Short mmCIF file of C-alpha atoms and ligand atoms in Angstrom, two decimals:
data_model
loop_
_atom_site.label_atom_id
_atom_site.label_comp_id
_atom_site.label_asym_id
_atom_site.label_seq_id
_atom_site.Cartn_x
_atom_site.Cartn_y
_atom_site.Cartn_z
CA UNK G 1 0.67 13.32 -29.87
CA UNK G 2 1.33 13.13 -26.15
CA UNK G 3 3.67 15.66 -24.61
CA UNK G 4 6.79 14.52 -22.80
CA UNK G 5 5.11 14.60 -19.42
CA UNK G 6 2.04 12.65 -20.55
CA UNK G 7 4.31 10.16 -22.27
CA UNK G 8 6.02 9.50 -18.95
CA UNK G 9 2.84 8.81 -17.04
CA UNK G 10 0.45 7.48 -19.61
CA UNK G 11 -0.34 3.96 -18.55
CA UNK G 12 0.23 0.68 -16.88
CA UNK G 13 3.61 -0.67 -17.98
CA UNK G 14 3.51 -4.11 -16.45
CA UNK G 15 1.95 -6.20 -13.72
CA UNK G 16 2.45 -9.70 -12.38
CA UNK G 17 3.51 -11.87 -9.47
CA UNK G 18 7.13 -11.70 -8.35
CA UNK G 19 9.14 -12.79 -5.35
CA UNK G 20 10.61 -9.86 -3.54
CA UNK G 21 12.34 -8.83 -0.36
CA UNK G 22 13.38 -5.45 0.95
CA UNK G 23 16.98 -5.62 2.16
CA UNK G 24 17.68 -2.00 3.05
CA UNK G 25 15.61 0.99 4.09
CA UNK G 26 17.32 4.33 3.34
CA UNK G 27 20.72 2.81 3.93
CA UNK G 28 19.74 0.74 6.94
CA UNK G 29 20.16 -3.00 6.50
CA UNK G 30 17.02 -5.10 6.93
CA UNK G 31 16.54 -8.79 7.58
CA UNK G 32 15.72 -10.58 4.36
CA UNK G 33 12.17 -11.83 4.21
CA UNK G 34 11.12 -13.14 0.79
CA UNK G 35 7.50 -13.13 -0.18
CA UNK G 36 5.43 -13.51 -3.29
CA UNK G 37 3.81 -10.27 -4.29
CA UNK G 38 1.47 -8.83 -6.89
CA UNK G 39 3.63 -6.16 -8.49
CA UNK G 40 2.61 -3.23 -10.65
CA UNK G 41 4.87 -0.93 -12.67
CA UNK G 42 3.11 2.25 -13.66
CA UNK G 43 4.06 5.88 -14.17
CA UNK G 44 7.56 5.52 -12.76
CA UNK G 45 6.35 3.81 -9.60
CA UNK G 46 6.81 0.16 -8.73
CA UNK G 47 4.22 -1.08 -6.26
CA UNK G 48 4.40 -4.33 -4.33
CA UNK G 49 1.08 -5.43 -2.92
CA UNK G 50 0.84 -7.40 0.27
CA UNK G 51 -0.92 -10.38 -1.07
CA UNK G 52 -0.88 -12.01 -4.47
CA UNK G 53 -3.85 -14.29 -3.92
CA UNK G 54 -6.35 -11.99 -5.57
CA UNK G 55 -4.34 -11.26 -8.67
CA UNK G 56 -6.83 -12.65 -11.11
CA UNK G 57 -7.09 -11.51 -14.71
CA UNK G 58 -8.99 -8.26 -14.92
CA UNK G 59 -7.75 -7.07 -11.54
CA UNK G 60 -4.56 -5.72 -13.04
CA UNK G 61 -4.01 -2.66 -10.94
CA UNK G 62 -5.43 -3.67 -7.62
CA UNK G 63 -5.71 -7.25 -6.46
CA UNK G 64 -9.06 -6.71 -4.81
CA UNK G 65 -10.44 -3.39 -3.69
CA UNK G 66 -9.21 -3.53 -0.14
CA UNK G 67 -5.63 -4.63 -0.67
CA UNK G 68 -3.21 -1.87 0.18
CA UNK G 69 0.25 -1.52 -1.29
CA UNK G 70 3.01 -2.75 1.00
CA UNK G 71 5.78 -0.81 -0.72
CA UNK G 72 5.69 1.86 -3.36
CA UNK G 73 9.06 2.45 -4.95
CA UNK G 74 9.86 5.72 -6.73
CA UNK G 75 11.96 4.78 -9.71
CA UNK G 76 13.31 8.23 -10.48
CA UNK G 77 17.06 8.08 -9.80
CA UNK G 78 16.93 4.35 -9.04
CA UNK G 79 19.18 1.67 -10.50
CA UNK G 80 18.34 -1.89 -11.44
CA UNK G 81 21.09 -4.50 -11.86
CA UNK G 82 21.44 -8.27 -11.73
CA UNK G 83 22.21 -9.20 -8.14
CA UNK G 84 25.59 -10.74 -7.43
CA UNK G 85 25.73 -14.32 -6.11
CA UNK G 86 26.42 -13.19 -2.56
CA UNK G 87 23.08 -11.36 -2.43
CA UNK G 88 21.01 -14.50 -2.83
CA UNK G 89 21.32 -18.17 -3.66
CA UNK G 90 18.24 -17.86 -5.85
CA UNK G 91 18.49 -17.64 -9.61
CA UNK G 92 17.33 -14.66 -11.69
CA UNK G 93 17.56 -12.01 -8.99
CA UNK G 94 17.37 -8.29 -9.70
CA UNK G 95 18.64 -5.68 -7.30
CA UNK G 96 16.74 -2.41 -7.22
CA UNK G 97 18.32 0.54 -5.40
CA UNK G 98 16.37 3.70 -4.91
CA UNK G 99 17.74 7.21 -4.81
CA UNK G 100 17.12 7.24 -1.05
CA UNK G 101 19.28 4.16 -0.54
CA UNK G 102 16.58 1.55 -0.11
CA UNK G 103 17.22 -1.83 -1.72
CA UNK G 104 14.92 -4.54 -2.97
CA UNK G 105 15.66 -7.95 -4.43
CA UNK G 106 13.20 -9.10 -7.08
CA UNK G 107 13.13 -12.68 -8.32
CA UNK G 108 11.26 -15.06 -10.58
CA UNK G 109 12.11 -18.65 -11.45
CA UNK G 110 11.37 -17.93 -15.10
CA UNK G 111 14.28 -16.23 -16.83
CA UNK G 112 11.98 -14.93 -19.55
CA UNK G 113 9.69 -13.29 -17.03
CA UNK G 114 12.45 -11.68 -14.99
CA UNK G 115 14.20 -10.38 -18.12
CA UNK G 116 10.95 -8.73 -19.19
CA UNK G 117 10.69 -7.05 -15.79
CA UNK G 118 14.34 -5.98 -15.91
CA UNK G 119 13.75 -4.29 -19.25
CA UNK G 120 10.49 -2.67 -18.17
CA UNK G 121 12.02 -1.27 -14.95
CA UNK G 122 15.18 -0.10 -16.72
CA UNK G 123 13.07 1.57 -19.44
CA UNK G 124 10.96 3.29 -16.83
CA UNK G 125 14.05 4.57 -15.00
CA UNK G 126 15.56 5.80 -18.27
CA UNK G 127 12.35 7.63 -19.25
CA UNK G 128 12.20 9.39 -15.90
CA UNK G 129 15.74 10.71 -16.07
CA UNK G 130 17.52 11.97 -12.98
CA UNK G 131 16.22 15.52 -12.63
O1 I3S J 1 21.00 -13.77 2.77
P1 I3S J 1 20.51 -14.93 3.60
O2 I3S J 1 20.50 -14.65 5.05
O3 I3S J 1 21.18 -16.22 3.25
O4 I3S J 1 18.96 -15.06 3.19
C1 I3S J 1 18.21 -16.21 3.43
C2 I3S J 1 17.34 -16.00 4.64
O5 I3S J 1 16.53 -14.85 4.47
C3 I3S J 1 16.44 -17.19 4.83
O6 I3S J 1 15.59 -16.99 5.95
P2 I3S J 1 16.07 -17.33 7.44
O7 I3S J 1 17.00 -16.21 7.81
O8 I3S J 1 14.82 -17.32 8.27
O9 I3S J 1 16.76 -18.66 7.39
C4 I3S J 1 15.57 -17.44 3.62
O10 I3S J 1 14.76 -18.57 3.80
C5 I3S J 1 16.43 -17.62 2.38
O11 I3S J 1 15.58 -17.73 1.25
C6 I3S J 1 17.40 -16.48 2.20
O12 I3S J 1 18.36 -16.76 1.20
P3 I3S J 1 18.20 -16.67 -0.38
O13 I3S J 1 19.54 -17.16 -0.88
O14 I3S J 1 17.05 -17.55 -0.74
O15 I3S J 1 17.96 -15.23 -0.79
#
């Protein structure tokens, strides 16, 4: 059986295309700028890649060898909630706040898809704990 540590970091949790925007950087408000992004949840880290065009099947972790992550979000100590209506006029918006006070909005038109992400992110945060 895997130890606690291995259990936390064992594998890819989830990957797919989401709409996202960063709205705060360590407490500092940012201008909203939505974009579609290949997104990977793995080992307590959520990574938004710059470009979703290369996200073909089989390229789960990296959408092409040369595509660099745009944002990597440490989920330890983060919170994920459903965004209030004043945060966005879009439907199915999640608000992710990091321990350092950065904030991201994450959205998908499909309720089923966004609910799956909400659960996966919340599970990941819960597994990491706050220590
Ligand atoms: O919170 P805001 O300012 O209503 O966010 C909207 C803007 O980011 C807008 O861009 P411009 O500032 O260039 O107009 C976007 O096109 C909208 O999508 C943003 O609102 P939603 O409600 O879609 O998050």
